[in-house]
Amino acid sequence: MKRIFSGVQPTQNVHLGNYLGAIRNWVRLQDDYDCIFCIVDLHAITVWQEPASLKAQTREVAAAYLAAGIDPKRCIIFNQSQVPAHAELAWIFNCVARLGWLNRMTQFKEKAGKHRENASVGLYAYPNLMAADILAYKGTHVPVGEDQKQHLELARDIAQKFNNDFGVNYFPLPEPLILGPATRVMSLRDGAKKMSKSDESDYSRINLTDDADLIRLKIRKAKTDPHPLPGPEILTDAAAQDARPEAMNLLGIYAALADRPPEAVLEEFAGSEFSRFKDVLADLMVATVGKIGREMRRLQQDPAEIDGVLRRGIEAARAISDPIMREVHDIVGFLRP
Ligand code: AMP
Ligand code: TRP
């Protein structure tokens, strides 16, 4: 059976990178897979979250899923902390994964920065929890942005080691699905940095809740270079692409939002000035992202609707993970008297 699991952390703003790298792909996959989409609040607290904001942010991510077109009748939508299997299986995986594996994780190094000694133990063990999220449902496919690739390789290593250690063929090795022309959306202020929730400049990202005026302003202010837009030949020239990261980023975003191949977009805009391209991009973004933002704001006015979706999701998620955890207990040798 093919089963998808993926998630977004309820930390501050859901942005265009989350949408193009992850959520939009999920909407398309829900027709062909059994899908579970989680709001990963246990992951969020690996760095400090204000308790009152965490609740609002959890509803905001749920609203983003629904507004983007995830159908709660076909998919399970829930928040991670309310299903005990995640934390429990993560503990077992803490005892399966090796320190050396976690020491290689580049995201921990980036997030902990110079203050490594002061990072939470949770931030360090975070990839084990991510493996538990997927495997508590025996998830087989995981649609994510490019930045999660290394964590998924670790999830496969953990599944493999668990199976080997206990002499079973129990967990599937989950496969990443990294799809579309915008798997790594970059900051609008710096083409060398990933668009992220935690960047201190709000102009670095498009939040899904930004209104039309703010979207237009952010695109107008987005960093570019002084040259006209390149033609399709740039796609076969890695050095030329590296020299123009901001241009490639905006083109990738446009191709993704327009749902057109990057070649066709480059063909159309080759030689154009950025000012013209930015106008067209802003119009498209207002039409697509702006629409999702409006629906999110409507949903957020009615927390009862969102909470109802989450409650049903929690129940459905437990119905799948409870029996899996019972089997895991037997495999590990926990007595169930
Ligand atoms: P996070 O915001 O870290 O919870 O990420 C949630 C999902 O969005 C994951 O699948 C990430 O890979 C994806 N994602 C986050 N930032 C970006 C980005 N800048 N470009 C593409 N995908 C992203
Ligand atoms: N670590 C992911 C991120 O920050 C979020 C996440 C947590 C996730 N658990 C997951 C993604 C399981 C896919 C599958 O983006």
Coordinates of N, CA and C in Angstrom, one line a residue, residues 65-286:
Y65 N -3.5 24.4 5.0 CA -3.8 23.1 4.3 C -5.2 23.2 3.7
L66 N -6.2 23.6 4.4 CA -7.5 23.5 3.9 C -7.7 24.5 2.8
A67 N -7.2 25.8 3.0 CA -7.3 26.8 2.0 C -6.6 26.4 0.7
A68 N -5.5 25.7 0.8 CA -4.7 25.3 -0.4 C -5.4 24.2 -1.2
G69 N -6.4 23.5 -0.5 CA -7.2 22.5 -1.3 C -7.0 21.1 -0.8
I70 N -6.4 20.9 0.4 CA -6.4 19.6 1.0 C -7.8 19.3 1.5
D71 N -8.3 18.1 1.1 CA -9.7 17.8 1.4 C -9.7 16.9 2.6
P72 N -10.3 17.4 3.7 CA -10.3 16.7 5.0 C -11.2 15.5 4.9
K73 N -12.0 15.3 3.9 CA -12.8 14.1 3.8 C -12.0 12.9 3.3
R74 N -10.9 13.3 2.5 CA -10.1 12.2 1.9 C -8.8 12.1 2.7
C75 N -8.3 13.1 3.4 CA -7.0 13.1 4.0 C -7.2 13.3 5.5
I76 N -6.2 12.8 6.2 CA -6.2 13.0 7.7 C -5.3 14.2 8.0
I77 N -5.9 15.2 8.6 CA -5.2 16.4 9.0 C -5.3 16.5 10.6
F78 N -4.2 16.6 11.2 CA -4.2 16.6 12.7 C -2.9 17.2 13.2
N79 N -2.9 17.6 14.5 CA -1.6 18.0 15.1 C -1.0 16.9 15.9
Q80 N 0.3 16.9 15.7 CA 1.2 15.8 16.2 C 1.1 15.5 17.7
S81 N 1.1 16.5 18.5 CA 1.2 16.2 20.0 C 0.0 15.4 20.5
Q82 N -1.1 15.4 19.7 CA -2.3 14.8 20.2 C -2.4 13.3 19.9
V83 N -1.4 12.8 19.2 CA -1.3 11.3 18.9 C 0.0 10.8 19.6
P84 N -0.2 10.0 20.6 CA 1.0 9.6 21.4 C 2.1 8.8 20.7
A85 N 1.7 8.1 19.6 CA 2.7 7.3 18.9 C 3.9 8.0 18.5
H86 N 3.8 9.3 18.2 CA 4.9 10.1 17.6 C 6.1 10.1 18.7
A87 N 5.7 10.6 19.9 CA 6.7 10.8 20.9 C 7.3 9.4 21.4
E88 N 6.4 8.5 21.4 CA 6.8 7.1 21.9 C 7.7 6.4 20.9
L89 N 7.3 6.4 19.6 CA 8.2 5.8 18.6 C 9.5 6.6 18.5
A90 N 9.5 7.9 18.7 CA 10.7 8.7 18.6 C 11.7 8.2 19.7
W91 N 11.1 7.9 20.9 CA 12.0 7.4 22.0 C 12.7 6.1 21.5
I92 N 11.9 5.2 21.0 CA 12.5 3.9 20.5 C 13.6 4.2 19.4
F93 N 13.3 5.2 18.5 CA 14.3 5.5 17.5 C 15.5 6.2 18.1
N94 N 15.3 6.9 19.2 CA 16.5 7.5 19.9 C 17.5 6.4 20.2
C95 N 16.9 5.2 20.5 CA 17.8 4.1 20.9 C 18.2 3.2 19.7
V96 N 17.8 3.6 18.5 CA 18.2 2.9 17.3 C 19.2 3.7 16.5
A97 N 18.9 5.0 16.4 CA 19.8 5.9 15.6 C 21.1 6.1 16.4
R98 N 22.2 6.3 15.7 CA 23.5 6.5 16.3 C 23.9 7.9 16.3
L99 N 24.6 8.3 17.3 CA 25.1 9.7 17.5 C 25.8 10.2 16.2
G100 N 26.6 9.3 15.6 CA 27.4 9.7 14.4 C 26.4 10.1 13.3
W101 N 25.3 9.4 13.2 CA 24.3 9.8 12.1 C 23.8 11.2 12.3
L102 N 23.4 11.5 13.6 CA 22.8 12.8 13.9 C 23.9 13.9 13.7
N103 N 25.1 13.6 14.1 CA 26.2 14.6 14.0 C 26.4 15.1 12.5
R104 N 25.9 14.3 11.6 CA 26.1 14.7 10.2 C 25.0 15.6 9.7
M105 N 23.9 15.8 10.5 CA 22.8 16.6 10.0 C 23.1 18.1 9.8
T106 N 23.0 18.5 8.6 CA 23.4 19.9 8.3 C 22.4 20.9 8.9
Q107 N 21.1 20.5 8.9 CA 20.1 21.5 9.5 C 20.4 21.8 10.9
F108 N 20.8 20.8 11.7 CA 21.1 21.1 13.1 C 22.2 22.1 13.2
K109 N 23.2 21.8 12.4 CA 24.4 22.7 12.5 C 24.0 24.2 12.1
E110 N 23.1 24.3 11.1 CA 22.7 25.6 10.7 C 21.8 26.3 11.8
K111 N 20.9 25.5 12.3 CA 20.0 26.1 13.3 C 20.7 26.3 14.7
A112 N 21.5 25.4 15.1 CA 22.2 25.6 16.4 C 23.3 26.7 16.3
G113 N 23.9 26.8 15.1 CA 24.9 27.9 14.8 C 26.0 27.8 15.8
K114 N 26.4 28.9 16.3 CA 27.6 29.0 17.2 C 27.2 28.6 18.6
H115 N 25.9 28.5 18.9 CA 25.5 28.3 20.3 C 25.1 26.8 20.5
R116 N 25.9 25.9 19.9 CA 25.6 24.5 19.9 C 25.3 23.9 21.3
E117 N 26.1 24.4 22.3 CA 26.0 23.8 23.6 C 24.7 24.2 24.2
N118 N 24.1 25.3 23.7 CA 22.9 25.8 24.3 C 21.6 25.4 23.5
A119 N 21.8 24.6 22.4 CA 20.6 24.1 21.7 C 19.9 23.1 22.5
S120 N 18.6 22.9 22.3 CA 17.9 21.9 23.0 C 18.3 20.5 22.5
V121 N 18.2 19.6 23.4 CA 18.4 18.2 23.0 C 17.4 17.8 22.0
G122 N 16.2 18.3 22.1 CA 15.1 18.1 21.1 C 15.5 18.5 19.7
L123 N 16.2 19.6 19.6 CA 16.6 20.1 18.2 C 17.6 19.1 17.6
Y124 N 18.4 18.5 18.5 CA 19.4 17.6 18.0 C 18.8 16.2 17.6
A125 N 17.8 15.8 18.4 CA 17.1 14.5 18.1 C 16.0 14.6 17.1
Y126 N 15.7 15.8 16.7 CA 14.6 16.1 15.8 C 14.4 15.1 14.6
P127 N 15.5 14.7 13.9 CA 15.3 13.8 12.8 C 14.8 12.4 13.2
N128 N 15.0 12.0 14.5 CA 14.5 10.8 15.0 C 13.0 10.9 15.1
L129 N 12.5 12.0 15.6 CA 11.1 12.3 15.7 C 10.4 12.3 14.3
M130 N 11.1 12.9 13.4 CA 10.6 12.9 12.0 C 10.4 11.5 11.4
A131 N 11.4 10.7 11.7 CA 11.3 9.3 11.2 C 10.1 8.6 11.9
A132 N 9.9 8.9 13.2 CA 8.8 8.3 13.9 C 7.5 8.8 13.3
D133 N 7.4 10.1 13.0 CA 6.1 10.6 12.4 C 5.7 9.7 11.2
I134 N 6.7 9.5 10.3 CA 6.4 8.8 9.1 C 6.1 7.3 9.4
L135 N 6.9 6.7 10.2 CA 6.9 5.2 10.4 C 5.8 4.8 11.3
A136 N 5.3 5.7 12.2 CA 4.1 5.3 13.0 C 2.9 5.0 12.2
Y137 N 3.0 5.4 10.9 CA 1.9 5.0 10.0 C 2.4 4.1 8.9
K138 N 3.6 3.6 9.0 CA 4.2 2.9 7.9 C 4.1 3.7 6.6
G139 N 4.4 5.0 6.7 CA 4.3 5.8 5.5 C 5.4 5.4 4.5
T140 N 5.0 5.4 3.2 CA 5.9 4.9 2.2 C 6.5 6.1 1.3
H141 N 5.7 7.2 1.3 CA 6.2 8.3 0.4 C 6.0 9.6 1.2
V142 N 7.0 10.5 1.0 CA 7.1 11.7 1.8 C 7.3 12.9 0.9
P143 N 6.3 13.7 0.6 CA 6.5 14.9 -0.2 C 7.0 16.0 0.6
V144 N 8.2 16.5 0.3 CA 8.8 17.6 1.0 C 9.6 18.5 0.1
G145 N 10.1 19.6 0.6 CA 11.0 20.4 -0.1 C 12.4 19.8 0.0
E146 N 13.3 20.3 -0.9 CA 14.7 19.9 -1.0 C 15.4 19.8 0.4
D147 N 15.1 20.8 1.3 CA 15.9 20.9 2.5 C 15.7 19.7 3.5
Q148 N 14.7 18.8 3.2 CA 14.4 17.7 4.1 C 15.0 16.4 3.6
K149 N 15.7 16.5 2.5 CA 16.2 15.2 1.9 C 17.1 14.5 2.8
Q150 N 18.0 15.2 3.5 CA 18.9 14.5 4.4 C 18.2 13.8 5.6
H151 N 17.2 14.5 6.1 CA 16.4 13.9 7.2 C 15.7 12.6 6.7
L152 N 15.3 12.6 5.5 CA 14.6 11.4 5.0 C 15.6 10.3 4.7
E153 N 16.8 10.6 4.4 CA 17.8 9.5 4.2 C 18.0 8.9 5.6
L154 N 18.0 9.7 6.6 CA 18.2 9.2 8.0 C 17.0 8.4 8.4
A155 N 15.8 8.8 8.0 CA 14.6 8.0 8.3 C 14.7 6.6 7.7
R156 N 15.2 6.5 6.5 CA 15.4 5.2 5.8 C 16.5 4.4 6.6
D157 N 17.5 5.1 7.0 CA 18.6 4.3 7.8 C 18.0 3.8 9.1
I158 N 17.1 4.6 9.7 CA 16.6 4.1 11.0 C 15.6 2.9 10.7
A159 N 14.8 3.0 9.7 CA 13.9 1.9 9.4 C 14.7 0.6 9.1
Q160 N 15.8 0.8 8.3 CA 16.6 -0.3 8.0 C 17.3 -0.9 9.2
K161 N 17.8 -0.1 10.0 CA 18.5 -0.6 11.2 C 17.5 -1.3 12.2
F162 N 16.3 -0.7 12.3 CA 15.3 -1.3 13.2 C 15.0 -2.7 12.7
N163 N 14.8 -2.8 11.4 CA 14.4 -4.1 10.8 C 15.6 -5.1 11.0
N164 N 16.8 -4.7 10.8 CA 18.0 -5.5 10.9 C 18.2 -6.0 12.4
D165 N 18.1 -5.0 13.3 CA 18.4 -5.3 14.7 C 17.4 -6.3 15.2
F166 N 16.1 -6.2 14.8 CA 15.1 -7.1 15.4 C 14.8 -8.2 14.5
G167 N 15.5 -8.3 13.4 CA 15.3 -9.4 12.5 C 13.9 -9.5 11.9
V168 N 13.4 -8.3 11.5 CA 12.0 -8.3 11.0 C 12.1 -7.6 9.6
N169 N 11.0 -7.7 8.9 CA 10.8 -6.8 7.7 C 9.6 -6.0 8.0
Y170 N 9.7 -5.1 9.0 CA 8.5 -4.4 9.5 C 8.2 -3.1 8.9
F171 N 9.2 -2.2 9.0 CA 9.0 -0.8 8.5 C 9.4 -0.7 7.0
P172 N 8.6 0.0 6.2 CA 9.0 0.3 4.8 C 10.1 1.3 4.9
L173 N 10.9 1.4 3.8 CA 11.9 2.5 3.7 C 11.3 3.7 3.0
P174 N 10.9 4.7 3.7 CA 10.1 5.8 3.0 C 10.9 6.5 1.9
E175 N 10.2 6.8 0.9 CA 10.8 7.5 -0.3 C 10.4 9.0 -0.3
P176 N 11.4 9.8 -0.5 CA 11.1 11.3 -0.7 C 10.4 11.5 -2.0
L177 N 9.5 12.5 -2.0 CA 8.9 13.0 -3.3 C 9.2 14.5 -3.3
I178 N 10.2 14.8 -4.1 CA 10.6 16.2 -4.2 C 10.3 16.7 -5.6
L179 N 9.1 17.4 -5.7 CA 8.5 17.6 -6.9 C 8.4 19.1 -7.4
G180 N 8.4 19.3 -8.7 CA 8.1 20.7 -9.2 C 9.3 21.5 -9.4
P181 N 9.1 22.7 -10.0 CA 10.3 23.6 -10.3 C 10.7 24.5 -9.1
A182 N 10.0 24.3 -8.0 CA 10.4 25.2 -6.9 C 10.5 24.4 -5.6
T183 N 11.5 23.5 -5.6 CA 11.7 22.6 -4.4 C 12.6 23.3 -3.4
R184 N 13.2 24.4 -3.8 CA 14.0 25.2 -2.9 C 13.8 26.7 -3.2
V185 N 12.8 27.3 -2.6 CA 12.5 28.7 -2.9 C 13.4 29.6 -2.0
M186 N 14.1 30.5 -2.7 CA 15.1 31.3 -2.0 C 14.5 32.6 -1.4
S187 N 15.2 33.3 -0.5 CA 14.8 34.5 0.1 C 14.7 35.6 -1.0
L188 N 13.7 36.5 -0.9 CA 13.6 37.6 -1.9 C 14.6 38.6 -1.8
R189 N 15.3 38.6 -0.6 CA 16.4 39.6 -0.4 C 17.8 39.1 -0.6
D190 N 17.9 37.8 -0.7 CA 19.3 37.2 -0.9 C 19.1 35.8 -1.5
G191 N 19.5 35.7 -2.8 CA 19.3 34.5 -3.5 C 20.2 33.3 -3.0
A192 N 21.1 33.6 -2.1 CA 21.9 32.5 -1.5 C 21.3 31.9 -0.3
K193 N 20.2 32.5 0.2 CA 19.5 32.0 1.5 C 18.2 31.5 1.2
K194 N 17.8 30.4 1.9 CA 16.5 29.8 1.7 C 15.4 30.7 2.2
M195 N 14.3 30.8 1.6 CA 13.1 31.5 2.2 C 12.7 30.7 3.4
S196 N 12.7 31.5 4.5 CA 12.4 30.7 5.8 C 11.5 31.5 6.7
K197 N 10.8 30.8 7.6 CA 9.9 31.4 8.5 C 10.7 32.3 9.5
S198 N 11.9 32.0 9.8 CA 12.6 32.7 10.9 C 13.5 33.8 10.4
D199 N 13.5 34.1 9.1 CA 14.3 35.3 8.6 C 13.7 36.5 9.3
E200 N 14.6 37.4 9.8 CA 14.1 38.6 10.5 C 13.4 39.6 9.6
S201 N 13.8 39.6 8.3 CA 13.1 40.5 7.4 C 11.9 39.9 6.8
D202 N 10.8 40.5 7.0 CA 9.5 40.0 6.4 C 9.5 40.2 4.9
Y203 N 10.4 41.1 4.4 CA 10.5 41.2 2.9 C 11.2 40.1 2.3
S204 N 11.8 39.2 3.1 CA 12.5 38.0 2.5 C 11.5 37.0 2.0
R205 N 10.3 37.0 2.5 CA 9.3 35.9 2.1 C 8.0 36.5 1.8
I206 N 7.2 35.7 1.1 CA 5.8 35.9 0.9 C 5.0 35.0 1.8
N207 N 4.3 35.6 2.8 CA 3.5 34.7 3.7 C 2.2 34.5 3.0
L208 N 1.6 33.3 3.2 CA 0.4 33.0 2.5 C -0.7 33.9 2.9
T209 N -0.6 34.6 4.1 CA -1.7 35.5 4.5 C -1.4 37.0 4.1
D210 N -0.3 37.2 3.3 CA -0.1 38.6 2.8 C -1.2 39.0 1.9
D211 N -1.6 40.3 2.0 CA -2.7 40.7 1.1 C -2.1 41.2 -0.2
A212 N -3.0 41.6 -1.2 CA -2.5 41.9 -2.5 C -1.5 43.0 -2.5
D213 N -1.7 44.1 -1.7 CA -0.8 45.2 -1.7 C 0.6 44.8 -1.2
L214 N 0.6 44.0 -0.1 CA 1.9 43.6 0.4 C 2.6 42.7 -0.5
I215 N 1.9 41.8 -1.2 CA 2.5 40.9 -2.2 C 3.2 41.7 -3.3
R216 N 2.5 42.7 -3.8 CA 3.0 43.6 -4.9 C 4.2 44.3 -4.4
L217 N 4.2 44.9 -3.2 CA 5.3 45.6 -2.6 C 6.5 44.7 -2.4
K218 N 6.3 43.5 -1.9 CA 7.5 42.6 -1.7 C 8.1 42.2 -3.0
I219 N 7.3 42.0 -4.0 CA 7.8 41.6 -5.3 C 8.6 42.8 -5.9
R220 N 8.0 44.0 -5.8 CA 8.7 45.1 -6.4 C 10.0 45.3 -5.7
K221 N 10.1 45.1 -4.4 CA 11.4 45.3 -3.6 C 12.3 44.1 -3.7
A222 N 11.9 43.0 -4.3 CA 12.7 41.8 -4.4 C 14.1 42.1 -5.1
K223 N 15.1 41.6 -4.6 CA 16.4 41.8 -5.2 C 16.5 41.2 -6.5
T224 N 17.1 41.9 -7.5 CA 17.4 41.3 -8.8 C 18.8 41.7 -9.2
D225 N 19.1 41.6 -10.5 CA 20.4 42.0 -11.0 C 20.2 43.0 -12.1
P226 N 21.2 43.7 -12.6 CA 21.0 44.8 -13.6 C 20.7 44.3 -15.0
H227 N 20.8 43.0 -15.3 CA 20.7 42.5 -16.6 C 19.3 42.1 -17.0
P228 N 19.0 42.1 -18.3 CA 17.6 41.6 -18.7 C 17.5 40.2 -18.4
L229 N 16.3 39.6 -18.4 CA 16.1 38.2 -18.1 C 16.8 37.3 -19.1
P230 N 17.3 36.2 -18.7 CA 18.0 35.3 -19.6 C 17.0 34.5 -20.4
G231 N 17.6 33.8 -21.5 CA 16.8 32.9 -22.3 C 16.9 31.5 -21.8
P232 N 16.3 30.5 -22.5 CA 16.3 29.1 -22.0 C 17.7 28.5 -22.0
E233 N 18.7 29.1 -22.8 CA 20.0 28.5 -22.8 C 20.6 28.5 -21.4
I234 N 20.1 29.3 -20.5 CA 20.7 29.3 -19.1 C 20.5 28.0 -18.4
L235 N 19.5 27.2 -18.8 CA 19.1 26.0 -18.1 C 20.2 24.9 -18.2
T236 N 21.1 25.1 -19.3 CA 22.1 24.1 -19.4 C 23.5 24.7 -19.0
D237 N 23.5 25.8 -18.3 CA 24.7 26.5 -18.0 C 24.7 26.8 -16.4
A238 N 25.2 25.8 -15.7 CA 25.1 25.9 -14.2 C 25.9 27.1 -13.7
A239 N 27.0 27.5 -14.3 CA 27.7 28.7 -13.8 C 26.9 29.9 -14.0
A240 N 26.3 30.1 -15.1 CA 25.4 31.3 -15.4 C 24.3 31.3 -14.4
Q241 N 23.7 30.2 -14.1 CA 22.6 30.2 -13.1 C 23.2 30.6 -11.7
D242 N 24.3 30.1 -11.4 CA 24.9 30.4 -10.0 C 25.2 31.9 -9.9
A243 N 25.5 32.5 -11.1 CA 25.8 33.9 -11.1 C 24.6 34.8 -10.9
R244 N 23.4 34.2 -11.2 CA 22.2 35.0 -11.1 C 21.1 34.3 -10.2
P245 N 21.4 34.1 -9.0 CA 20.5 33.3 -8.1 C 19.1 34.0 -7.9
E246 N 19.1 35.3 -7.9 CA 17.8 36.0 -7.6 C 16.9 35.9 -8.9
A247 N 17.5 36.0 -10.0 CA 16.8 35.9 -11.3 C 16.2 34.5 -11.4
M248 N 17.1 33.5 -11.1 CA 16.6 32.1 -11.2 C 15.5 31.8 -10.2
N249 N 15.6 32.4 -9.1 CA 14.6 32.1 -8.0 C 13.2 32.7 -8.5
L250 N 13.2 33.9 -9.0 CA 11.9 34.5 -9.4 C 11.3 33.8 -10.6
L251 N 12.2 33.3 -11.5 CA 11.7 32.6 -12.7 C 11.2 31.2 -12.2
G252 N 11.8 30.6 -11.3 CA 11.3 29.3 -10.7 C 10.0 29.5 -10.1
I253 N 9.8 30.5 -9.3 CA 8.6 30.8 -8.6 C 7.5 31.0 -9.7
Y254 N 7.8 31.8 -10.7 CA 6.8 32.1 -11.7 C 6.4 30.8 -12.4
A255 N 7.4 30.0 -12.8 CA 7.1 28.7 -13.5 C 6.2 27.8 -12.6
A256 N 6.5 27.8 -11.3 CA 5.7 26.9 -10.4 C 4.3 27.5 -10.3
L257 N 4.1 28.8 -10.1 CA 2.8 29.3 -9.9 C 2.0 29.2 -11.2
A258 N 2.6 29.4 -12.4 CA 1.9 29.4 -13.7 C 1.7 27.9 -14.1
D259 N 2.4 27.0 -13.4 CA 2.3 25.6 -13.8 C 2.8 25.4 -15.2
R260 N 3.9 26.0 -15.5 CA 4.5 25.9 -16.9 C 5.9 25.5 -16.7
P261 N 6.5 24.7 -17.8 CA 7.9 24.3 -17.7 C 8.8 25.6 -17.7
P262 N 9.9 25.6 -16.9 CA 10.8 26.7 -16.9 C 11.3 27.1 -18.3
E263 N 11.5 26.2 -19.2 CA 11.9 26.5 -20.6 C 10.9 27.5 -21.2
A264 N 9.6 27.2 -21.1 CA 8.6 28.0 -21.7 C 8.6 29.4 -21.2
V265 N 8.8 29.5 -19.8 CA 8.8 30.8 -19.2 C 10.0 31.6 -19.6
L266 N 11.2 31.0 -19.7 CA 12.4 31.7 -20.1 C 12.2 32.1 -21.6
E267 N 11.6 31.3 -22.4 CA 11.4 31.6 -23.8 C 10.6 32.9 -23.9
E268 N 9.5 32.9 -23.1 CA 8.6 34.1 -23.2 C 9.3 35.4 -22.7
F269 N 10.1 35.3 -21.6 CA 10.6 36.5 -21.0 C 12.0 36.9 -21.4
A270 N 12.6 36.1 -22.2 CA 14.0 36.3 -22.6 C 14.2 37.8 -23.0
G271 N 15.2 38.5 -22.4 CA 15.4 39.9 -22.9 C 14.5 40.9 -22.2
S272 N 13.5 40.5 -21.5 CA 12.7 41.5 -20.8 C 13.4 42.2 -19.6
E273 N 12.9 43.4 -19.3 CA 13.4 44.0 -18.1 C 12.7 43.4 -16.9
F274 N 13.4 43.4 -15.7 CA 12.8 42.9 -14.5 C 11.5 43.6 -14.1
S275 N 11.5 44.9 -14.4 CA 10.3 45.6 -13.9 C 9.0 45.0 -14.6
R276 N 9.1 44.7 -15.8 CA 7.9 44.1 -16.5 C 7.6 42.7 -16.0
F277 N 8.7 41.9 -15.8 CA 8.5 40.6 -15.3 C 7.9 40.6 -13.9
K278 N 8.4 41.5 -13.1 CA 7.9 41.6 -11.7 C 6.4 41.9 -11.7
D279 N 5.9 42.8 -12.6 CA 4.5 43.1 -12.6 C 3.7 41.8 -12.9
V280 N 4.1 41.1 -13.9 CA 3.4 39.9 -14.3 C 3.4 38.8 -13.2
L281 N 4.6 38.7 -12.6 CA 4.7 37.8 -11.4 C 3.8 38.2 -10.3
A282 N 3.8 39.5 -10.0 CA 3.0 39.9 -8.9 C 1.5 39.7 -9.1
D283 N 1.1 39.9 -10.4 CA -0.3 39.6 -10.7 C -0.7 38.2 -10.5
L284 N 0.2 37.3 -11.0 CA 0.0 35.9 -10.9 C -0.1 35.5 -9.4
M285 N 0.8 36.1 -8.6 CA 0.9 35.7 -7.2 C -0.3 36.2 -6.4
V286 N -0.8 37.4 -6.8 CA -2.0 37.9 -6.1 C -3.2 36.9 -6.5

